[in-house]
């Protein structure tokens, strides 16, 4: 009888394991890079957790590792921490550990994508007692509790001077293995919260949408978070959802001929937006700004750029006549697997820009090389370039977007405009209606006067979920897939 019971127990254990197939391999598993999709979908709220989380419906911060927060004065917040939490290496979560994690994030000793959400704010940490920490900023940060949703707390034993591939956090899962083929997470028995139903998750990656969709259909995988519209053909397993992603092209406005306003306007006008939208589905929405509707600061009245190829050609010729070297080769830098049909979109846009009279050449890169062009310090040999991007803001406020892209010090910004910087700083410090209106004005200026980017679409996501799982995507799915929210259907 004992021997007969063993196979049954093994089968039951296997039934609680799932396999997730992602579009691209993560460059590393550094918790300070969870705003990058292929890192966040594995680590965020699984291996590492944040101080707060954002309610996807209300956009308001909710407790996670922090249980409450109080504004002491305009530049100081006092954060109370959850009691009885331990890291996966046995270390206790306390104020010193939180101060360590934030200081590691802001130290500048490692590339930290998440710090981009704070702009150039200077932070000082002060443990008050074992479970209380004060965060002081050099300027008012009225949405500090929301900003804390991108602060991933790691063990104090984590190296401070390099990105890691063996993260240790407080989440319900711990890293088992990370290889060029897979990432494996196992349930963490010492988790402070509710025990997840899933016991193990294995992540693999395949760039082709059709292959990922087929893997779920045949049972080789249980879930793939992003498939192309042409592969979302089964209403029983395929779910469309309005995500918080905005696709765009960043224009390197510091490099000639892209430093000429006429050329930047022509880049926007030369695209057949209606034709391009066919790659993304009927429900996709044209973007006029880098945040979706519902984010504080989004301006519903701001119009997207129209398609006007003749005006684009005219502007390029005007620039040529004025001595601008419009025949200079412009590098269009795409990222493999960034979103379904992303490479096809870049090829189409390159052709449209060539038809308008610009010398644009496409280069597709894997995520590690693409990141070199995305964030500072930029490669010194970069030359004039257009960068394919997809920006996720599901945090409820334009502060998670504006300083990154438009402030001179922004991690992704190619601008250097002190007057614009002052407008941005004023918006970041404002509250209420003044904050909303200030961000609207900034998006209007970015679109009409600065033309720092080419907003493309607010995206509709398509996810395939295997028939044995009880789970559906929501606005946060492009940022994270919390395994604790996934259940196995009962027979």
Coordinates of C-alpha atoms in Angstrom, one line a residue:
X1 CA 0.0 0.0 0.0
X2 CA 2.9 2.4 0.8
X3 CA 4.5 1.7 -2.6
X4 CA 1.2 2.4 -4.3
X5 CA 0.8 5.7 -2.5
X6 CA 4.2 7.1 -3.7
X7 CA 3.3 7.5 -7.4
X8 CA 0.1 9.2 -6.4
X9 CA 1.9 11.7 -4.2
X10 CA 4.4 12.4 -7.0
X11 CA 1.6 13.0 -9.5
X12 CA -0.1 15.4 -7.1
X13 CA 3.0 17.3 -6.6
X14 CA 3.6 17.6 -10.3
X15 CA 0.1 18.9 -10.8
X16 CA 1.0 21.9 -8.7
X17 CA 3.9 22.8 -11.0
X18 CA 3.5 25.2 -13.9
X19 CA 5.5 26.2 -17.0
X20 CA 5.5 29.7 -18.3
X21 CA 6.9 30.7 -21.7
X22 CA 8.1 34.2 -22.2
X23 CA 9.0 36.1 -25.4
X24 CA 12.7 36.8 -24.4
X25 CA 15.4 35.7 -22.1
X26 CA 16.2 38.1 -19.2
X27 CA 19.7 39.6 -19.4
X28 CA 20.0 39.1 -15.6
X29 CA 17.8 38.6 -12.6
X30 CA 18.7 41.9 -10.8
X31 CA 15.8 43.0 -8.6
X32 CA 16.7 46.6 -9.4
X33 CA 15.6 46.0 -12.9
X34 CA 12.0 44.7 -12.4
X35 CA 10.5 47.6 -14.5
X36 CA 12.1 45.7 -17.5
X37 CA 9.3 43.3 -18.6
X38 CA 11.3 40.1 -18.8
X39 CA 12.7 40.6 -15.3
X40 CA 9.6 41.9 -13.6
X41 CA 7.4 39.0 -14.9
X42 CA 9.7 36.5 -13.2
X43 CA 10.8 38.3 -10.0
X44 CA 8.2 41.0 -9.0
X45 CA 6.0 39.8 -6.1
X46 CA 7.4 36.3 -6.6
X47 CA 11.0 36.3 -5.4
X48 CA 11.2 40.0 -4.3
X49 CA 8.5 42.2 -2.9
X50 CA 8.0 46.0 -2.7
X51 CA 7.0 48.2 0.2
X52 CA 3.7 49.0 -1.5
X53 CA 1.7 47.7 -4.4
X54 CA -0.7 49.6 -6.6
X55 CA -4.4 48.6 -6.8
X56 CA -5.0 48.1 -10.5
X57 CA -8.5 49.4 -10.3
X58 CA -8.1 52.5 -8.1
X59 CA -4.4 53.3 -8.8
X60 CA -3.9 53.8 -5.0
X61 CA -0.9 52.3 -3.0
X62 CA -1.8 49.4 -0.8
X63 CA 0.3 47.7 2.0
X64 CA 2.9 45.0 1.2
X65 CA 6.1 45.0 3.2
X66 CA 5.1 48.4 4.5
X67 CA 1.9 48.4 6.5
X68 CA 1.4 52.2 6.9
X69 CA 3.0 55.5 6.0
X70 CA 2.8 59.0 7.3
X71 CA 3.9 62.3 5.8
X72 CA 6.0 64.0 8.6
X73 CA 6.6 67.1 6.5
X74 CA 6.6 67.8 2.7
X75 CA 10.0 66.1 2.3
X76 CA 9.9 63.4 4.9
X77 CA 7.8 60.1 5.0
X78 CA 7.8 57.7 7.9
X79 CA 7.2 54.0 6.9
X80 CA 6.1 51.3 9.2
X81 CA 7.2 47.7 8.3
X82 CA 5.4 44.4 8.5
X83 CA 6.4 42.3 11.5
X84 CA 7.6 38.7 11.3
X85 CA 8.9 38.8 7.8
X86 CA 12.1 36.9 6.8
X87 CA 14.2 36.8 3.7
X88 CA 14.7 33.5 2.0
X89 CA 18.2 33.3 3.5
X90 CA 16.8 33.6 7.0
X91 CA 17.6 37.3 7.6
X92 CA 14.9 39.3 9.3
X93 CA 13.2 42.2 7.5
X94 CA 13.8 45.4 9.5
X95 CA 14.4 49.1 9.0
X96 CA 18.1 48.5 8.4
X97 CA 17.3 46.0 5.6
X98 CA 15.0 48.5 3.9
X99 CA 17.6 51.3 4.2
X100 CA 20.1 48.9 2.7
X101 CA 17.9 48.1 -0.3
X102 CA 17.1 51.7 -1.0
X103 CA 20.7 52.8 -0.6
X104 CA 21.8 50.0 -2.9
X105 CA 19.2 51.3 -5.5
X106 CA 20.4 54.9 -5.4
X107 CA 24.1 54.4 -4.9
X108 CA 25.0 54.5 -8.6
X109 CA 27.3 51.5 -8.1
X110 CA 25.2 49.3 -10.4
X111 CA 22.8 49.8 -13.3
X112 CA 19.4 50.2 -11.7
X113 CA 16.5 50.7 -14.1
X114 CA 14.0 51.1 -11.2
X115 CA 15.6 54.2 -9.9
X116 CA 14.5 56.0 -13.1
X117 CA 11.0 56.2 -11.6
X118 CA 12.4 58.6 -9.0
X119 CA 13.9 61.0 -11.5
X120 CA 16.9 62.8 -10.0
X121 CA 15.5 62.9 -6.5
X122 CA 18.1 62.6 -3.7
X123 CA 17.0 60.3 -0.8
X124 CA 18.3 59.9 2.7
X125 CA 17.3 56.9 4.8
X126 CA 17.1 56.9 8.6
X127 CA 16.0 53.8 10.6
X128 CA 13.9 55.1 13.5
X129 CA 13.4 51.8 15.3
X130 CA 13.5 48.1 14.2
X131 CA 10.3 48.4 12.1
X132 CA 10.2 52.1 11.3
X133 CA 12.2 53.9 8.6
X134 CA 12.2 57.6 7.5
X135 CA 12.8 58.5 3.9
X136 CA 13.8 62.1 3.3
X137 CA 14.0 63.6 -0.1
X138 CA 15.6 66.8 -1.4
X139 CA 12.3 68.1 -2.7
X140 CA 8.6 67.4 -1.9
X141 CA 7.5 63.9 -3.0
X142 CA 3.7 63.9 -2.5
X143 CA 3.4 60.4 -4.1
X144 CA 6.2 58.7 -2.2
X145 CA 3.9 55.8 -1.1
X146 CA 3.2 55.2 -4.8
X147 CA 6.9 55.5 -5.7
X148 CA 7.7 52.8 -3.1
X149 CA 5.9 50.3 -5.3
X150 CA 9.0 50.0 -7.5
X151 CA 11.4 49.6 -4.5
X152 CA 12.2 45.9 -4.4
X153 CA 13.5 44.9 -1.0
X154 CA 16.5 42.5 -1.0
X155 CA 18.5 40.7 1.6
X156 CA 21.3 42.8 3.2
X157 CA 23.7 40.1 2.1
X158 CA 23.2 41.1 -1.5
X159 CA 26.3 42.6 -3.2
X160 CA 26.0 46.4 -3.5
X161 CA 28.3 47.0 -6.5
X162 CA 27.0 44.6 -9.2
X163 CA 23.9 43.2 -10.7
X164 CA 23.0 39.7 -9.4
X165 CA 21.6 36.6 -10.9
X166 CA 20.8 35.0 -7.5
X167 CA 18.3 37.4 -5.9
X168 CA 17.1 36.8 -2.3
X169 CA 13.9 38.5 -1.3
X170 CA 10.9 38.0 1.0
X171 CA 8.5 36.7 -1.7
X172 CA 6.6 33.4 -1.7
X173 CA 9.1 31.8 -4.2
X174 CA 12.8 31.5 -4.1
X175 CA 15.2 31.1 -7.0
X176 CA 16.2 27.5 -7.7
X177 CA 18.1 27.8 -11.0
X178 CA 18.9 30.3 -13.7
X179 CA 20.5 29.0 -16.9
X180 CA 20.5 30.1 -20.5
X181 CA 17.5 27.7 -21.0
X182 CA 15.3 28.2 -17.9
X183 CA 14.6 29.9 -14.7
X184 CA 13.1 27.8 -12.0
X185 CA 11.3 29.1 -8.8
X186 CA 10.3 26.9 -5.9
X187 CA 7.8 27.8 -3.2
X188 CA 9.4 29.4 -0.1
X189 CA 8.2 27.5 3.0
X190 CA 9.0 30.5 5.3
X191 CA 6.8 33.0 3.5
X192 CA 5.1 35.5 5.7
X193 CA 1.8 35.5 3.8
X194 CA -0.7 33.0 2.4
X195 CA 0.9 29.9 1.0
X196 CA 0.6 29.8 -2.8
X197 CA -1.1 26.9 -4.5
X198 CA 1.7 26.6 -7.0
X199 CA 4.8 24.8 -5.7
X200 CA 7.2 25.3 -8.7
X201 CA 7.3 27.5 -11.7
X202 CA 9.6 26.9 -14.7
X203 CA 10.2 29.8 -17.2
X204 CA 11.4 29.2 -20.7
X205 CA 11.6 31.6 -23.6
X206 CA 10.6 31.4 -27.3
X207 CA 10.6 34.6 -29.5
X208 CA 8.0 33.4 -31.9
X209 CA 4.4 34.2 -30.9
X210 CA 3.0 31.2 -32.8
X211 CA 5.3 28.8 -31.1
X212 CA 4.5 30.1 -27.6
X213 CA 0.8 29.9 -28.4
X214 CA 1.2 26.3 -29.7
X215 CA 3.1 25.3 -26.6
X216 CA 0.2 26.3 -24.4
X217 CA -2.3 24.6 -26.7
X218 CA -0.5 21.3 -26.6
X219 CA 0.2 21.4 -22.9
X220 CA 3.9 21.9 -23.2
X221 CA 3.4 25.2 -21.3
X222 CA 0.6 26.5 -19.1
X223 CA 0.8 30.2 -19.8
X224 CA 2.3 32.8 -22.1
X225 CA 1.7 36.4 -21.3
X226 CA 2.0 38.0 -24.7
X227 CA 1.0 36.6 -28.1
X228 CA 0.2 38.3 -31.4
X229 CA -3.3 39.1 -32.4
X230 CA -3.2 36.6 -35.3
X231 CA -2.4 33.8 -32.7
X232 CA -5.2 34.8 -30.3
X233 CA -7.7 32.5 -32.0
X234 CA -9.2 30.4 -29.2
X235 CA -11.8 32.3 -27.1
X236 CA -11.5 29.6 -24.4
X237 CA -7.8 30.2 -23.7
X238 CA -7.0 33.6 -25.2
X239 CA -7.8 36.8 -23.3
X240 CA -7.6 40.4 -24.6
X241 CA -6.9 43.1 -22.0
X242 CA -6.2 46.8 -22.0
X243 CA -2.7 47.0 -20.5
X244 CA -0.8 50.0 -19.3
X245 CA 1.8 49.9 -22.1
X246 CA 2.5 52.7 -24.6
X247 CA 4.6 51.9 -27.6
X248 CA 6.8 54.7 -28.9
X249 CA 10.0 55.6 -30.7
X250 CA 12.4 57.8 -28.8
X251 CA 14.1 60.4 -31.0
X252 CA 17.7 61.1 -30.0
X253 CA 17.3 64.9 -30.2
X254 CA 20.9 65.5 -29.3
X255 CA 22.2 64.0 -32.5
X256 CA 22.1 65.7 -35.9
X257 CA 20.0 65.6 -38.1
X258 CA 17.5 64.6 -35.3
X259 CA 18.3 67.8 -33.4
X260 CA 16.3 69.7 -36.1
X261 CA 12.6 70.2 -35.1
X262 CA 11.4 69.9 -38.7
X263 CA 13.0 66.4 -39.0
X264 CA 11.4 65.3 -35.7
X265 CA 8.0 66.5 -36.9
X266 CA 8.5 64.8 -40.2
X267 CA 9.2 61.5 -38.5
X268 CA 5.8 61.6 -36.8
X269 CA 3.9 62.7 -40.0
X270 CA 5.4 60.1 -42.3
X271 CA 3.8 57.1 -40.6
X272 CA 0.6 55.5 -42.0
X273 CA -0.9 55.0 -38.5
X274 CA -4.1 53.3 -39.7
X275 CA -2.1 50.8 -41.7
X276 CA 0.4 50.2 -38.9
X277 CA -2.4 49.5 -36.4
X278 CA -3.4 46.4 -38.3
X279 CA -0.4 44.7 -36.8
X280 CA -1.9 45.2 -33.3
X281 CA -5.7 44.6 -33.6
X282 CA -8.9 46.5 -33.9
X283 CA -8.9 47.6 -30.2
X284 CA -5.5 49.2 -30.1
X285 CA -5.6 53.0 -29.5
X286 CA -3.5 55.7 -31.1
X287 CA -1.3 57.5 -28.6
X288 CA -0.6 61.2 -28.4
X289 CA 1.4 61.0 -25.1
X290 CA 3.3 58.5 -23.1
X291 CA 0.6 57.5 -20.6
X292 CA -2.7 55.9 -20.9
X293 CA -6.1 57.4 -20.1
X294 CA -6.7 57.2 -16.3
X295 CA -3.2 58.2 -15.3
X296 CA -3.1 61.5 -13.5
X297 CA -1.8 64.0 -16.1
X298 CA -3.1 62.3 -19.2
X299 CA -4.7 64.9 -21.5
X300 CA -7.7 63.5 -23.4
X301 CA -7.8 66.6 -25.6
X302 CA -4.3 66.1 -26.9
X303 CA -4.5 64.8 -30.5
X304 CA -2.2 62.1 -32.0
X305 CA 0.0 63.0 -35.0
X306 CA -1.9 62.6 -38.3
X307 CA -0.6 60.8 -41.4
X308 CA 0.6 63.5 -43.8
X309 CA 3.4 62.1 -46.0
X310 CA 3.5 65.2 -48.2
X311 CA 4.0 67.5 -45.3
X312 CA 6.7 65.2 -44.0
X313 CA 8.6 65.4 -47.3
X314 CA 8.2 69.2 -47.3
X315 CA 9.6 69.6 -43.8
X316 CA 12.6 67.4 -44.7
X317 CA 13.3 69.4 -47.9
X318 CA 13.0 72.6 -45.8
X319 CA 15.6 71.2 -43.4
X320 CA 17.9 70.2 -46.3
X321 CA 17.7 73.7 -47.8
X322 CA 18.6 75.1 -44.5
X323 CA 21.8 73.1 -44.4
X324 CA 20.7 70.2 -42.2
X325 CA 22.4 66.9 -43.2
X326 CA 19.1 65.0 -43.7
X327 CA 20.9 62.3 -45.8
X328 CA 22.9 61.2 -42.7
X329 CA 22.3 57.5 -41.8
X330 CA 19.8 57.2 -38.9
X331 CA 19.9 54.0 -36.9
X332 CA 16.5 52.6 -36.0
X333 CA 17.2 50.3 -33.0
X334 CA 14.6 47.6 -32.4
X335 CA 14.4 45.1 -29.6
X336 CA 13.8 41.4 -30.3
X337 CA 10.6 40.2 -28.6
X338 CA 9.6 43.6 -27.2
X339 CA 6.0 43.0 -28.2
X340 CA 4.1 40.9 -30.7
X341 CA 4.7 42.0 -34.3
X342 CA 7.3 44.5 -33.0
X343 CA 9.9 43.6 -35.7
X344 CA 7.3 43.9 -38.4
X345 CA 6.3 47.3 -37.1
X346 CA 9.9 48.5 -37.2
X347 CA 10.4 47.3 -40.8
X348 CA 7.2 49.1 -41.9
X349 CA 8.2 52.3 -40.2
X350 CA 11.7 52.2 -41.7
X351 CA 10.2 51.9 -45.2
X352 CA 7.8 54.8 -44.6
X353 CA 10.7 57.1 -43.4
X354 CA 12.8 56.1 -46.4
X355 CA 9.9 57.0 -48.6
X356 CA 9.8 60.4 -47.0
X357 CA 13.4 61.0 -47.8
X358 CA 15.3 59.9 -44.7
X359 CA 18.2 57.5 -44.6
X360 CA 16.9 55.1 -41.9
X361 CA 18.5 51.7 -41.4
X362 CA 17.0 49.0 -39.0
X363 CA 19.1 47.1 -36.4
X364 CA 17.4 44.6 -34.1
X365 CA 19.1 43.9 -30.8
X366 CA 18.6 41.5 -27.9
X367 CA 17.6 43.1 -24.6
X368 CA 21.1 43.4 -23.1
X369 CA 22.4 45.4 -26.1
X370 CA 19.2 47.4 -26.5
X371 CA 19.4 48.5 -22.8
X372 CA 22.8 50.2 -23.6
X373 CA 20.9 52.6 -25.9
X374 CA 17.8 53.0 -23.7
X375 CA 19.5 54.3 -20.5
X376 CA 22.3 56.6 -19.6
X377 CA 25.2 56.6 -20.0
X378 CA 24.5 56.2 -23.7
X379 CA 27.2 54.6 -25.9
X380 CA 29.5 57.3 -27.1
X381 CA 29.5 56.0 -30.6
X382 CA 25.7 55.8 -30.8
X383 CA 25.2 58.4 -33.6
X384 CA 21.7 59.6 -34.7
X385 CA 19.2 56.9 -33.6
X386 CA 15.6 56.1 -33.1
X387 CA 14.8 53.7 -30.3
X388 CA 11.9 51.3 -30.2
X389 CA 10.3 51.4 -26.7
X390 CA 7.4 50.2 -24.8
X391 CA 6.6 52.2 -21.6
X392 CA 4.5 50.8 -18.7
X393 CA 2.8 53.2 -16.3
X394 CA 0.2 51.5 -14.2
X395 CA 1.0 53.5 -11.1
X396 CA -1.7 56.2 -11.5
X397 CA 0.5 59.2 -11.9
X398 CA 2.6 60.8 -14.7
X399 CA 5.5 61.2 -12.3
X400 CA 6.5 57.7 -13.3
X401 CA 6.8 58.9 -16.9
X402 CA 7.6 62.6 -17.3
X403 CA 11.0 62.9 -15.5
X404 CA 12.4 59.7 -17.1
X405 CA 11.8 60.9 -20.7
X406 CA 11.8 64.6 -20.6
X407 CA 13.9 66.0 -17.8
X408 CA 17.6 66.6 -18.7
X409 CA 18.7 64.2 -16.0
X410 CA 16.1 61.5 -16.9
X411 CA 17.5 58.0 -17.4
X412 CA 16.1 57.7 -20.9
X413 CA 16.1 61.4 -21.8
X414 CA 18.1 62.9 -24.7
X415 CA 16.9 66.4 -24.0
X416 CA 18.8 69.3 -22.3
X417 CA 16.3 72.1 -21.6
X418 CA 16.7 73.8 -18.2
X419 CA 13.4 75.7 -18.7
X420 CA 11.5 72.5 -19.4
X421 CA 13.3 71.0 -16.3
X422 CA 11.8 73.7 -14.1
X423 CA 8.3 73.0 -15.4
X424 CA 8.8 69.3 -14.7
X425 CA 10.1 69.9 -11.2
X426 CA 7.1 72.2 -10.4
X427 CA 4.7 69.5 -11.6
X428 CA 6.4 66.9 -9.4
X429 CA 6.1 69.0 -6.3
X430 CA 2.4 70.0 -7.0
X431 CA -0.7 68.3 -5.7
X432 CA -4.4 68.1 -6.7
X433 CA -5.6 69.9 -9.8
X434 CA -2.4 71.9 -10.1
X435 CA -0.5 68.7 -10.5
X436 CA -2.9 67.3 -13.1
X437 CA -2.9 70.5 -15.2
X438 CA 0.9 70.8 -15.0
X439 CA 1.5 67.3 -16.3
X440 CA -1.1 68.0 -19.1
X441 CA 0.9 71.1 -20.1
X442 CA 4.1 69.1 -20.2
X443 CA 2.7 66.4 -22.4
X444 CA 1.3 69.1 -24.7
X445 CA 4.7 70.7 -24.9
X446 CA 6.5 67.4 -25.5
X447 CA 4.1 66.7 -28.4
X448 CA 3.9 70.1 -30.0
X449 CA 7.1 72.1 -29.2
X450 CA 9.8 69.6 -28.2
X451 CA 8.8 66.5 -30.3
X452 CA 11.1 64.3 -28.3
X453 CA 9.4 61.0 -29.3
X454 CA 7.0 59.3 -31.7
X455 CA 4.0 58.0 -29.6
X456 CA 2.6 55.0 -31.4
X457 CA -0.2 53.0 -29.6
X458 CA -1.7 52.3 -26.2
X459 CA -1.6 48.6 -26.4
X460 CA -4.1 45.7 -26.2
X461 CA -2.5 42.6 -24.7
X462 CA -3.3 39.0 -25.7
X463 CA -2.5 36.2 -23.3
X464 CA -3.0 32.5 -23.7
X465 CA -3.8 30.6 -20.5
X466 CA -3.8 26.8 -20.4
X467 CA -7.1 25.1 -19.5
X468 CA -5.9 23.7 -16.2
X469 CA -5.2 27.2 -14.8
X470 CA -7.6 29.6 -13.0
X471 CA -6.1 33.0 -13.8
X472 CA -6.8 36.0 -16.1
X473 CA -4.5 38.9 -17.1
X474 CA -5.1 42.5 -16.0
X475 CA -3.4 45.9 -16.4
X476 CA -0.3 44.8 -14.4
X477 CA 0.4 41.6 -16.5
X478 CA 3.1 43.2 -18.6
X479 CA 5.0 44.2 -15.4
X480 CA 4.4 41.1 -13.2
X481 CA 2.8 37.7 -13.0
X482 CA 2.3 37.0 -9.3
X483 CA 2.3 33.2 -9.0
X484 CA 0.4 33.4 -5.7
X485 CA -2.6 34.6 -7.7
X486 CA -2.6 31.5 -10.0
X487 CA -4.8 28.5 -9.0
X488 CA -5.1 25.0 -10.5
X489 CA -8.7 24.1 -11.6
X490 CA -10.2 21.4 -9.6
X491 CA -11.2 18.1 -11.4

